[in-house]
Coordinates of C-alpha atoms in Angstrom, one line a residue:
M67 CA 117.8 109.9 63.2
R68 CA 118.6 108.5 66.4
R69 CA 115.8 106.2 67.9
L70 CA 116.6 105.5 71.5
C71 CA 114.2 103.3 73.3
V72 CA 114.0 102.1 76.8
C73 CA 114.5 98.3 77.0
R74 CA 114.9 95.4 79.6
P75 CA 117.6 95.3 81.8
S76 CA 118.8 92.4 79.6
E77 CA 119.3 94.8 76.8
A78 CA 120.8 97.5 78.5
R79 CA 124.4 95.6 78.0
R80 CA 123.4 95.6 74.1
T81 CA 122.1 99.1 73.6
G82 CA 124.0 101.0 76.1
L83 CA 121.4 102.1 78.0
P84 CA 121.5 102.1 82.1
A85 CA 119.5 99.2 83.4
Q86 CA 118.1 101.5 85.9
V87 CA 115.9 103.1 83.5
V88 CA 113.4 100.5 83.9
D89 CA 112.8 97.4 86.3
R90 CA 111.5 93.9 85.6
R91 CA 107.7 95.0 85.3
G92 CA 108.7 98.1 83.6
V93 CA 107.0 100.3 86.4
P94 CA 109.5 103.0 87.0
G95 CA 110.5 104.1 90.7
C96 CA 108.3 101.8 92.7
F97 CA 108.7 100.2 96.1
A98 CA 109.9 96.2 95.9
N99 CA 107.9 96.1 99.1
I100 CA 104.4 97.9 99.1
M101 CA 104.5 97.9 102.9
D102 CA 107.6 100.1 103.5
V103 CA 105.0 103.1 104.0
P104 CA 103.6 104.7 107.0
C105 CA 100.0 103.1 107.0
A106 CA 101.6 99.6 106.6
A107 CA 99.6 98.6 109.6
R108 CA 96.1 99.6 108.1
P109 CA 96.0 100.5 104.4
V110 CA 92.2 100.4 104.0
L111 CA 91.2 103.5 106.5
H112 CA 87.1 102.9 106.3
I113 CA 84.5 101.3 104.2
V114 CA 81.6 103.6 103.9
L115 CA 78.0 103.2 102.6
I116 CA 76.5 106.1 101.0
G117 CA 73.0 106.4 99.8
F118 CA 70.8 108.9 98.5
H119 CA 67.9 110.6 100.2
H120 CA 65.0 112.1 98.3
K121 CA 65.1 115.1 100.9
K122 CA 68.8 115.1 102.0
G123 CA 70.4 114.3 98.9
S124 CA 73.7 112.1 99.2
Q125 CA 74.6 110.9 102.8
V126 CA 76.8 108.4 104.8
E127 CA 74.5 105.7 105.9
F128 CA 77.1 103.4 107.3
A129 CA 80.9 103.6 108.1
Y130 CA 83.4 101.1 109.5
P131 CA 85.4 102.3 111.8
P132 CA 82.5 104.9 112.8
L133 CA 82.7 108.4 111.1
L134 CA 79.4 109.2 112.3
P135 CA 77.3 110.8 113.8
A136 CA 79.3 113.6 111.9
L137 CA 82.0 113.1 109.0
P138 CA 85.1 115.0 109.7
P139 CA 85.2 118.5 108.4
E140 CA 88.0 117.5 105.9
W141 CA 85.7 114.9 104.6
Q142 CA 82.5 116.9 103.9
A143 CA 82.3 116.2 100.4
L144 CA 82.7 112.3 100.6
P145 CA 79.2 111.6 100.0
H146 CA 79.0 113.7 96.6
L147 CA 82.2 112.1 95.5
A148 CA 81.1 108.7 95.8
L149 CA 77.6 109.5 94.5
P150 CA 78.9 111.3 91.4
D151 CA 76.8 114.1 89.4
G152 CA 74.4 112.3 86.9
A153 CA 74.4 108.7 88.7
H154 CA 71.1 108.2 87.9
N155 CA 71.5 108.2 84.4
Y156 CA 73.9 104.9 84.9
Q157 CA 72.8 101.5 86.2
E158 CA 76.3 101.2 87.7
D159 CA 79.6 102.6 87.5
C160 CA 83.2 103.2 89.5
V161 CA 84.7 106.7 90.6
Y162 CA 88.2 107.3 91.9
F163 CA 88.7 110.6 94.2
H164 CA 91.1 111.9 96.3
L165 CA 90.3 113.4 100.1
P166 CA 92.8 115.6 102.1
P167 CA 94.1 114.4 105.3
R168 CA 92.2 114.7 108.6
T169 CA 93.6 117.3 111.4
G170 CA 97.0 115.8 112.5
H171 CA 97.7 113.4 110.0
K172 CA 99.7 113.6 106.7
G173 CA 99.4 112.3 103.1
T174 CA 96.2 112.1 100.7
V175 CA 93.4 109.5 101.2
F176 CA 92.5 107.6 98.1
G177 CA 89.0 107.2 97.6
V178 CA 87.2 104.5 95.4
A179 CA 83.5 103.8 95.3
C180 CA 81.2 101.8 93.3
Y181 CA 77.6 102.5 93.0
Q182 CA 74.7 100.8 91.4
Q183 CA 70.7 101.5 91.5
I184 CA 68.0 99.1 91.7
D185 CA 63.9 99.3 91.3
T186 CA 62.3 99.7 94.6
Q187 CA 59.9 97.2 93.7
K188 CA 62.5 94.2 93.7
L189 CA 63.8 95.2 97.5
K190 CA 63.0 92.5 100.1
V191 CA 63.1 95.1 102.7
R192 CA 61.7 98.7 102.0
G193 CA 62.1 101.4 104.6
A194 CA 60.1 104.2 105.4
D195 CA 62.0 106.8 103.8
V196 CA 62.2 105.0 100.4
T197 CA 59.8 107.0 98.2
R198 CA 61.3 106.9 94.8
G199 CA 61.2 104.4 91.8
T200 CA 64.8 103.8 92.2
V201 CA 67.3 103.1 95.4
Q202 CA 71.2 104.4 94.7
K203 CA 73.8 102.9 96.9
S204 CA 77.1 103.5 97.0
I205 CA 80.5 101.5 98.5
A206 CA 83.5 103.4 98.9
L207 CA 86.7 102.3 100.6
L208 CA 89.1 104.8 101.7
S209 CA 92.9 104.1 101.7
C210 CA 96.2 105.6 102.1
L211 CA 97.8 103.5 99.2
P212 CA 96.6 104.3 95.8
L213 CA 95.4 101.0 94.8
Y214 CA 92.7 102.1 92.2
G215 CA 91.9 99.4 90.2
F216 CA 93.1 96.6 92.7
L217 CA 90.3 98.0 95.2
Q218 CA 87.6 98.5 92.5
A219 CA 87.8 95.1 91.5
K220 CA 87.0 94.3 95.1
L221 CA 84.7 96.7 95.2
Q222 CA 82.6 95.6 92.2
M223 CA 82.2 92.0 93.5
I224 CA 80.8 93.2 97.0
T225 CA 78.7 95.7 95.5
Q226 CA 77.0 93.1 93.3
V227 CA 76.6 90.8 96.1
F228 CA 75.5 93.5 98.7
F229 CA 72.7 94.4 95.6
Q230 CA 71.6 90.8 95.0
E231 CA 70.8 90.6 98.6
K232 CA 67.7 93.3 98.2
D233 CA 68.1 94.3 101.8
F234 CA 70.6 96.7 102.6
S235 CA 70.3 96.4 106.6
H236 CA 73.3 93.9 106.4
M237 CA 76.4 95.4 107.0
D238 CA 78.5 92.4 108.1
M239 CA 79.8 91.8 104.7
L240 CA 81.2 95.3 104.5
K241 CA 82.8 94.8 107.9
E242 CA 84.4 91.4 106.7
L243 CA 85.6 93.3 103.3
F244 CA 87.6 96.0 105.5
E245 CA 89.1 93.3 107.8
Q246 CA 90.1 90.9 105.0
L247 CA 91.5 93.7 102.8
N248 CA 93.4 95.1 105.6
T249 CA 94.7 91.7 106.5
S250 CA 95.9 90.8 103.1
L251 CA 97.3 94.2 102.5
A252 CA 99.4 94.4 105.7
S253 CA 100.6 90.8 105.5
A254 CA 101.2 89.9 101.7
H255 CA 104.0 91.0 99.6
L256 CA 102.1 92.7 97.0
N257 CA 103.3 93.2 93.6
P258 CA 103.9 97.2 92.9
S259 CA 102.1 96.7 89.6
F260 CA 99.1 96.4 91.6
M261 CA 99.1 100.1 91.8
Y262 CA 98.6 100.3 88.0
V263 CA 95.8 98.2 87.8
G264 CA 93.0 99.8 85.8
L265 CA 95.0 102.7 84.4
S266 CA 95.6 101.7 81.3
A267 CA 98.3 103.9 79.3
R268 CA 97.6 102.2 76.1
K269 CA 94.1 103.3 75.8
L270 CA 94.8 106.6 76.5
L271 CA 97.5 106.5 73.6
L272 CA 95.2 105.0 71.4
H273 CA 92.4 107.6 72.0
F274 CA 94.4 110.7 72.2
G275 CA 97.2 109.9 69.6
H276 CA 99.8 112.7 69.1
M277 CA 97.9 115.0 71.6
T278 CA 99.0 112.5 74.5
L279 CA 102.3 114.1 74.6
M280 CA 100.7 117.6 74.7
L281 CA 98.9 116.4 77.8
F282 CA 102.1 114.9 79.2
K283 CA 103.7 118.5 78.8
L284 CA 101.0 120.2 79.8
V285 CA 101.2 118.8 83.5
L286 CA 104.8 119.5 83.5
L287 CA 103.9 123.4 83.3
E288 CA 101.7 122.9 86.2
K289 CA 98.6 124.6 84.7
R290 CA 94.7 124.7 85.9
V291 CA 93.7 121.8 83.7
L292 CA 90.1 120.6 83.3
F293 CA 89.1 117.2 82.0
F294 CA 85.5 116.9 81.1
L295 CA 83.8 113.5 79.9
T296 CA 80.9 111.2 81.3
P297 CA 80.5 108.6 82.5
V298 CA 82.7 109.1 85.5
H299 CA 84.9 106.0 85.4
S300 CA 86.0 106.9 81.9
L301 CA 87.0 110.5 83.0
V302 CA 89.0 109.2 86.3
G303 CA 90.6 106.5 84.3
T304 CA 91.8 109.0 81.6
V305 CA 93.3 111.6 84.3
M306 CA 94.9 108.7 86.4
A307 CA 96.4 107.1 83.3
L308 CA 97.7 110.1 82.1
L309 CA 99.7 110.7 85.6
S310 CA 100.9 106.9 85.7
L311 CA 103.1 108.2 82.4
F312 CA 105.1 110.1 85.0
P313 CA 108.0 107.7 86.7
G314 CA 107.0 107.4 90.3
M315 CA 104.0 109.5 90.4
I316 CA 101.3 107.1 91.4
E317 CA 103.3 105.5 94.0
H318 CA 104.8 108.6 95.5
G319 CA 104.1 111.6 94.0
L320 CA 100.4 112.3 95.1
E321 CA 101.0 112.5 99.0
E322 CA 100.7 115.9 98.9
C323 CA 98.5 116.7 96.0
M324 CA 95.4 117.5 98.5
T325 CA 97.8 119.6 101.0
F326 CA 96.7 123.2 100.2
R327 CA 98.7 126.2 101.9
P328 CA 96.9 128.6 104.4
H329 CA 95.9 131.9 102.9
G330 CA 98.7 134.5 102.9
E331 CA 101.7 132.2 102.2
S332 CA 103.6 133.0 99.0
L333 CA 102.7 130.4 96.2
D334 CA 105.4 131.6 93.8
E335 CA 108.4 130.3 95.5
V336 CA 110.3 127.2 95.9
P337 CA 109.3 125.8 99.4
V338 CA 112.3 126.7 101.2
S339 CA 111.0 127.5 104.4
L340 CA 111.8 125.4 107.5
H341 CA 108.2 124.5 107.5
S342 CA 108.6 122.6 104.3
W343 CA 111.9 121.3 105.6
D344 CA 110.1 120.0 108.9
S345 CA 107.2 118.5 107.2
G346 CA 109.4 116.7 104.4
L347 CA 111.6 115.5 107.2
C348 CA 109.1 114.6 110.0
S349 CA 105.8 113.8 107.7
H350 CA 104.8 111.1 109.9
Q351 CA 106.2 110.8 113.7
T352 CA 105.5 107.1 114.2
A353 CA 107.2 106.4 110.8
V354 CA 110.5 108.5 112.0
Q355 CA 110.3 106.8 115.1
R356 CA 110.1 103.4 113.6
L357 CA 113.3 104.6 111.5
L358 CA 115.2 105.5 113.9
H359 CA 114.9 102.2 115.7
T360 CA 115.6 100.4 112.6
H361 CA 118.7 102.4 111.3
S362 CA 119.9 103.4 114.7
M363 CA 119.9 106.9 113.6
D364 CA 120.7 110.0 115.8
P365 CA 117.8 111.3 116.3
Y366 CA 119.2 114.9 116.9
D367 CA 116.0 116.2 118.6
I368 CA 113.4 115.0 116.3
S369 CA 110.7 116.2 118.3
Y370 CA 111.9 119.5 118.6
H371 CA 111.4 120.0 114.8
I372 CA 107.7 118.7 115.3
S373 CA 107.2 121.0 118.3
S374 CA 108.6 123.8 116.6
V375 CA 106.5 123.7 113.6
A376 CA 103.3 124.0 116.0
D377 CA 104.5 126.9 118.0
G378 CA 106.0 129.1 115.1
S379 CA 109.4 129.3 116.6
D380 CA 112.2 131.7 115.3
K381 CA 113.3 130.2 111.9
D382 CA 117.3 130.9 112.5
S383 CA 117.2 129.4 115.8
R384 CA 115.4 126.3 114.3
I385 CA 118.2 126.0 111.6
A386 CA 121.0 126.3 114.1
R387 CA 119.6 122.9 115.7
L388 CA 119.7 121.2 112.8
P389 CA 122.8 118.8 112.1
Q390 CA 125.4 120.5 110.1
S391 CA 124.8 118.5 106.6
S392 CA 120.9 119.5 107.1
A393 CA 121.9 123.1 108.1
Q394 CA 124.1 123.4 105.2
L395 CA 121.4 122.3 103.0
H396 CA 118.9 124.8 104.2
A397 CA 121.2 127.7 103.8
G398 CA 122.3 126.6 100.7
V399 CA 118.7 126.8 99.2
M400 CA 117.8 129.8 100.8
K401 CA 120.8 131.4 99.3
G402 CA 120.1 129.9 95.8
T403 CA 123.8 128.6 96.0
D404 CA 124.8 125.6 93.8
R405 CA 123.3 122.5 93.8
I406 CA 123.1 120.2 96.9
D407 CA 123.9 116.7 97.0
I408 CA 120.5 115.9 98.7
A409 CA 120.9 112.2 97.5
G410 CA 124.2 111.8 99.4
L411 CA 122.2 113.4 102.5
A412 CA 119.3 111.1 102.2
V413 CA 121.5 107.9 102.3
D414 CA 122.5 108.5 105.6
S415 CA 119.5 110.3 107.0
F416 CA 116.6 108.1 105.4
P417 CA 115.4 104.9 104.5
V418 CA 116.6 102.8 101.6
V419 CA 114.1 100.5 99.9
V420 CA 115.5 97.8 97.5
Q421 CA 114.0 97.6 93.7
P422 CA 115.1 94.6 92.0
F423 CA 115.5 94.3 88.0
A424 CA 114.9 91.7 85.8
D425 CA 118.4 90.2 85.0
F426 CA 120.1 91.9 88.1
E427 CA 118.7 90.6 91.2
D428 CA 121.7 92.0 93.1
D429 CA 121.2 95.3 91.9
Q430 CA 119.6 97.7 93.9
E431 CA 117.9 101.5 93.3
R432 CA 117.5 103.3 96.3
L433 CA 114.6 105.4 97.3
A434 CA 114.8 108.3 99.9
S435 CA 112.8 111.2 100.8
N436 CA 113.5 114.8 99.4
P437 CA 113.2 117.2 102.2
L438 CA 112.2 120.0 100.0
S439 CA 109.4 118.2 98.4
G440 CA 108.5 115.7 101.6
L441 CA 108.3 112.8 98.6
K442 CA 110.0 109.7 98.2
E443 CA 112.4 110.1 95.2
D444 CA 114.8 107.6 93.2
V445 CA 118.2 108.7 92.0
Y446 CA 117.0 110.3 89.2
G447 CA 114.7 112.5 91.1
M448 CA 111.5 110.9 90.4
P449 CA 108.8 111.6 91.0
L450 CA 109.0 115.2 90.0
A451 CA 107.3 117.6 93.0
I452 CA 104.3 118.6 90.4
F453 CA 101.4 117.8 93.1
T454 CA 103.0 119.4 96.1
K455 CA 102.8 122.9 97.7
G456 CA 99.2 123.9 96.4
Y457 CA 99.1 122.1 93.2
A458 CA 96.3 120.0 93.4
C459 CA 95.1 116.5 91.8
L460 CA 91.5 115.7 92.0
P461 CA 90.5 113.0 89.4
Y462 CA 86.9 113.8 90.5
L463 CA 85.4 117.0 91.4
S464 CA 81.8 117.3 92.4
L465 CA 79.3 120.3 91.8
Q466 CA 79.8 121.1 95.5
Q467 CA 83.4 121.3 95.4
H468 CA 83.2 123.9 92.7
I469 CA 84.5 126.9 95.0
L470 CA 88.2 124.7 95.3
L471 CA 88.8 126.0 91.6
G472 CA 88.9 129.7 93.0
E473 CA 90.7 128.7 96.0
T474 CA 93.6 131.3 96.4
S475 CA 95.9 128.8 98.0
L476 CA 95.9 126.8 95.2
R477 CA 98.5 127.5 92.5
G478 CA 97.2 125.0 90.0
F479 CA 95.4 121.9 89.4
V480 CA 94.6 118.6 87.4
V481 CA 90.8 118.1 88.1
G482 CA 88.2 116.0 86.3
A483 CA 84.4 116.8 86.3
T484 CA 81.1 115.5 84.4
N485 CA 79.0 118.3 85.2
F486 CA 78.9 120.7 82.1
L487 CA 78.8 123.8 84.4
F488 CA 82.6 123.6 85.2
R489 CA 83.4 124.4 81.5
R490 CA 81.4 127.6 81.8
Q491 CA 83.7 128.7 84.3
K492 CA 86.4 129.5 81.7
H493 CA 88.2 132.3 83.9
L494 CA 89.0 129.6 86.6
T495 CA 90.8 127.3 84.0
D496 CA 93.9 127.7 81.5
V497 CA 92.8 124.6 79.3
A498 CA 89.7 122.5 79.2
V499 CA 90.1 119.0 77.8
D500 CA 87.2 117.6 76.2
V501 CA 88.2 113.8 76.6
E502 CA 85.5 112.2 74.2
S503 CA 86.4 114.7 71.1
C504 CA 90.1 114.7 72.1
Q505 CA 90.0 118.5 71.9
L506 CA 92.1 121.0 74.0
E507 CA 90.2 124.4 74.5
F508 CA 92.8 126.9 75.4
H509 CA 91.6 130.0 77.7
D510 CA 95.6 131.3 77.4
D511 CA 96.7 131.7 74.0
S512 CA 100.2 131.7 74.8
L513 CA 99.6 128.2 76.3
S514 CA 98.9 126.4 73.1
T515 CA 102.5 127.7 71.8
L516 CA 104.3 126.3 74.2
L517 CA 102.5 123.0 73.8
E518 CA 103.1 122.8 70.3
L519 CA 105.1 119.6 69.0
T520 CA 108.4 119.7 67.5
T521 CA 109.4 117.5 64.9
A522 CA 111.2 115.3 67.1
D523 CA 108.3 114.9 69.7
L524 CA 106.1 114.0 66.7
R525 CA 108.4 111.1 65.7
F526 CA 108.6 110.1 69.4
I527 CA 104.8 109.8 69.8
S528 CA 104.3 108.6 66.3
F529 CA 106.5 105.7 66.9
L530 CA 104.6 104.9 70.4
V531 CA 101.2 105.2 68.4
Q532 CA 102.6 102.6 65.8
H533 CA 104.0 100.0 68.2
V534 CA 101.0 100.1 70.7
G535 CA 98.5 100.2 67.9
E536 CA 100.1 97.1 66.3
A537 CA 100.2 95.3 69.4
A538 CA 96.7 96.0 70.2
E539 CA 95.6 94.7 66.5
G540 CA 97.5 91.7 66.8
D541 CA 96.5 90.9 70.5
I542 CA 99.7 90.3 71.4
A543 CA 99.9 92.9 74.4
S544 CA 99.9 90.2 77.2
T545 CA 103.0 88.4 76.1
S546 CA 105.2 91.1 73.9
W547 CA 107.1 93.4 76.0
E548 CA 107.0 95.9 73.0
G549 CA 103.7 97.9 72.7
S550 CA 102.9 96.8 76.4
E551 CA 101.4 98.8 79.5
D552 CA 105.1 98.6 81.0
W553 CA 107.0 99.3 77.8
L554 CA 105.0 102.5 77.1
R555 CA 105.7 103.8 80.2
A556 CA 109.3 103.2 80.0
Q557 CA 109.3 105.4 76.7
F558 CA 107.7 108.1 78.7
R559 CA 110.6 107.5 81.4
L560 CA 113.3 107.7 79.1
Y561 CA 111.7 110.8 77.5
L562 CA 111.6 112.7 80.5
L563 CA 114.7 111.8 81.8
S564 CA 116.6 112.6 78.5
L565 CA 114.6 116.0 78.6
L566 CA 115.8 116.6 82.1
T567 CA 119.4 115.5 80.9
T568 CA 119.2 118.1 78.3
T569 CA 117.9 121.0 80.5
L570 CA 121.6 120.6 82.3
E571 CA 123.0 121.6 78.7
S572 CA 121.8 125.0 78.7
D573 CA 124.1 126.4 76.4
N574 CA 123.5 124.0 73.6
E575 CA 120.4 125.8 72.0
V576 CA 120.0 123.0 69.3
L577 CA 119.5 120.1 71.8
L578 CA 116.8 122.0 73.7
S579 CA 115.2 122.9 70.5
D580 CA 113.9 119.6 69.9
Y581 CA 111.8 119.7 73.0
G582 CA 110.5 123.2 71.9
S583 CA 112.7 126.2 73.5
A584 CA 109.8 128.3 74.6
F585 CA 108.4 125.1 76.7
V586 CA 111.7 124.5 78.2
Q587 CA 112.1 127.7 79.2
A588 CA 108.5 128.0 80.7
W589 CA 109.0 124.6 82.3
Q590 CA 112.5 125.6 84.1
N591 CA 110.5 128.4 85.9
T592 CA 108.1 125.8 87.4
H593 CA 108.2 124.7 91.0
N594 CA 108.9 121.1 90.2
Y595 CA 111.7 121.7 87.8
R596 CA 113.3 124.3 90.6
V597 CA 113.1 121.5 93.5
W598 CA 114.6 119.0 90.8
N599 CA 117.1 121.2 89.7
I600 CA 118.5 122.1 93.3
A601 CA 120.4 118.6 93.8
K602 CA 123.1 117.0 92.2
R603 CA 121.7 114.1 89.7
T604 CA 124.9 112.0 89.2
A605 CA 122.8 109.0 88.2
L606 CA 121.9 111.2 84.8
H607 CA 125.4 111.0 83.7
G608 CA 124.4 107.3 82.1
I609 CA 121.6 109.2 80.3
Q610 CA 122.4 110.7 76.7
A611 CA 121.7 114.4 76.2
G612 CA 119.3 115.3 73.7
H613 CA 115.9 114.1 72.1
P614 CA 115.7 110.3 71.8
F615 CA 114.1 111.1 68.1
Q616 CA 116.4 114.1 67.1
G617 CA 117.5 113.8 63.5
H618 CA 117.3 115.7 60.1
Y619 CA 114.0 116.2 58.4
S620 CA 112.4 113.8 55.9
V621 CA 109.4 113.3 53.8
A622 CA 108.0 111.4 56.7
D623 CA 108.2 114.6 59.0
V624 CA 106.1 116.5 56.6
K625 CA 103.3 113.8 56.9
L626 CA 103.5 113.9 60.6
R627 CA 103.2 117.4 61.1
L628 CA 99.9 117.1 58.5
A629 CA 98.4 114.5 60.5
H630 CA 99.2 116.0 63.8
S631 CA 97.4 119.3 62.1
M632 CA 94.6 117.8 61.2
Q633 CA 94.0 115.9 64.5
R634 CA 94.2 119.5 66.4
S635 CA 92.1 121.9 64.4
E636 CA 88.9 121.8 63.5
S637 CA 89.7 122.8 59.9
G638 CA 92.0 120.0 59.7
R639 CA 88.9 117.4 61.1
K640 CA 86.7 119.0 58.2
L641 CA 89.5 118.4 55.7
G642 CA 89.7 115.0 56.9
S643 CA 86.1 114.4 56.1
A644 CA 86.4 116.1 52.7
I645 CA 89.1 113.9 51.7
A646 CA 87.1 111.0 52.7
H647 CA 84.0 111.8 51.0
T648 CA 86.0 112.9 47.8
S649 CA 87.6 109.5 47.9
R650 CA 84.2 107.7 47.9
S651 CA 82.9 110.0 45.3
V652 CA 86.0 109.5 43.0
M653 CA 85.4 105.8 43.4
Q654 CA 82.0 105.8 42.5
T655 CA 82.6 107.8 39.5
G656 CA 85.1 105.7 38.2
R657 CA 82.8 102.7 38.1
A658 CA 80.4 104.8 36.2
V659 CA 82.5 106.1 33.4
G660 CA 84.3 102.7 32.6
H661 CA 87.9 101.2 32.6
S662 CA 90.2 104.2 30.8
V663 CA 88.9 107.2 32.8
G664 CA 88.0 105.0 36.1
G665 CA 91.9 103.5 36.1
V666 CA 92.9 107.6 36.7
L667 CA 90.3 108.1 39.2
S668 CA 90.8 105.2 41.1
G669 CA 94.3 105.8 41.3
A670 CA 93.5 109.5 42.7
S671 CA 91.1 107.5 44.9
T672 CA 93.5 105.5 46.2
T673 CA 96.1 108.2 47.2
F674 CA 93.6 110.0 48.8
S675 CA 92.6 107.0 50.9
S676 CA 96.4 106.1 51.8
L677 CA 96.8 109.5 53.0
L678 CA 94.0 109.7 55.1
S679 CA 94.8 106.1 56.4
Y680 CA 98.1 107.2 57.6
I681 CA 96.9 110.5 59.2
I682 CA 93.9 108.3 61.2
S683 CA 96.5 105.7 62.1
S684 CA 99.1 108.3 63.2
S685 CA 96.8 110.7 65.1
G686 CA 94.3 108.6 67.0
P687 CA 90.4 107.5 66.5
C688 CA 89.2 111.4 66.7
L689 CA 89.3 111.8 63.1
P690 CA 86.5 110.7 60.8
Q691 CA 87.0 107.2 59.6
L692 CA 87.5 106.0 56.2
P693 CA 84.1 105.3 54.6
D694 CA 83.2 102.3 53.1
D695 CA 83.6 102.0 49.5
D696 CA 80.4 99.9 48.9
S697 CA 78.3 102.5 51.0

């Protein structure tokens, strides 16, 4: 059995792996300089104070820079996102959420909010509108950078201080936080790993066990997925930790996750219209102008692209105005011809960002815009264009937004909810994930079959569970590379790159079967795979085709299959409980009947205990724990 795992670049020479698979932080496909983004001048857009009014409900009380007297139409849900459903049940909590761009802008707005409640009697200044026994307030930061945990840490501190004042009329500290954050983010050379603060892939793996890989493959299929859990911070942390397993997704892959197509446009085709080309090429006019100035490029009438999208000019005439290489690319996509070397075009037409590696400071990995998806991607095509063209990501969805699940302009979504009413709308989702019980409730029976893990998949995910579990038990996660957050994400990066390489070997059914032939076939029909497959990916020549854990069957594989089956099914969990109770009963009976018979029974008990312990360690914490023999 071949165990091919991602390693540091220093180990690449010894293992034969390409060093580009992982950088020195283990963070795939990210900016070396976080400020190489269009919103570099002011990463934090607004700081907002939301309160709960006993008659009007959640409402914005203060915003800086001002958003009042009326919120933008696109942000009407902001008060309900910052003060989630059931917030009154918790003394304090935090939430991540996404907002669509305002009219005339582009890119997802990333929101982080921290809320608390305080007894009315403790307030130094009590307004006339305070009529309830407690007062709820939430402070939210709206940013164009996905700095979830980083901003949360700042917000938690300022929220504590704000409530300790016991006087909510002082807004100076909120303005100061806004200015300080923009000053530091706009001037400092931030480590890209800051985008992963608070997104624990290790906790996700240790909680879901084998099912982590099923969730990973589920996102690839672009289905309608609902995550359910309370409190809300655990919910949004789970959703974003899962997405952080996808190379480059947090840094670049969510820019279009809140941009829905207008009604009436086709959602089933690869986005090859010139509107898609223009939006990807000219996503931000000021950014393009800065690029032209920096790289001395020929603008070839950039303004024409922007104006033609607005006035709906004839498509063919607009293609003719593109430079030769661009027109060739567009024509090739429209006709479905051979793959186009997008990377080759992008080098001459788009900004290049340097990403250093651990032992190769002079090595560079290029990030360039893909005109088909509008996302920045690395030489492997990461991140995949999953959350684009009508596939949405909402880590938290308020009850007031429930209508979005039935929106015809959405072809799918990954959303999180705390209100049980969402789970009752089964016709609006393909699968509901109960995070607390680690259960997937399929509303499409065929989807369960597609996500069934193969033997090679089970070897892979069990290998990860074992090493991450050992690192957690030994408390060495902060010092050891193996079993760390970066190591874990690097393993999923290799898994995905190996899967992509294998799909190019379409005539080798044996290699594809290790990933699940039905799954691969379904994935190849998705939007994200078709966009990826259009371009030539010469960098993948360094990635070996085939599953990283392919090999012959063994007795260990039987144990893995049993562990996985027991974790997934209700009957399996009942069997686990039965084994646990039987083990305890046998042990107690052995003590009662004496040494001769007791020795035999004790051996049987040991066998049961060993089997259950193996199943629990391989599958995660969602199975019943082994009972105490003394209980």
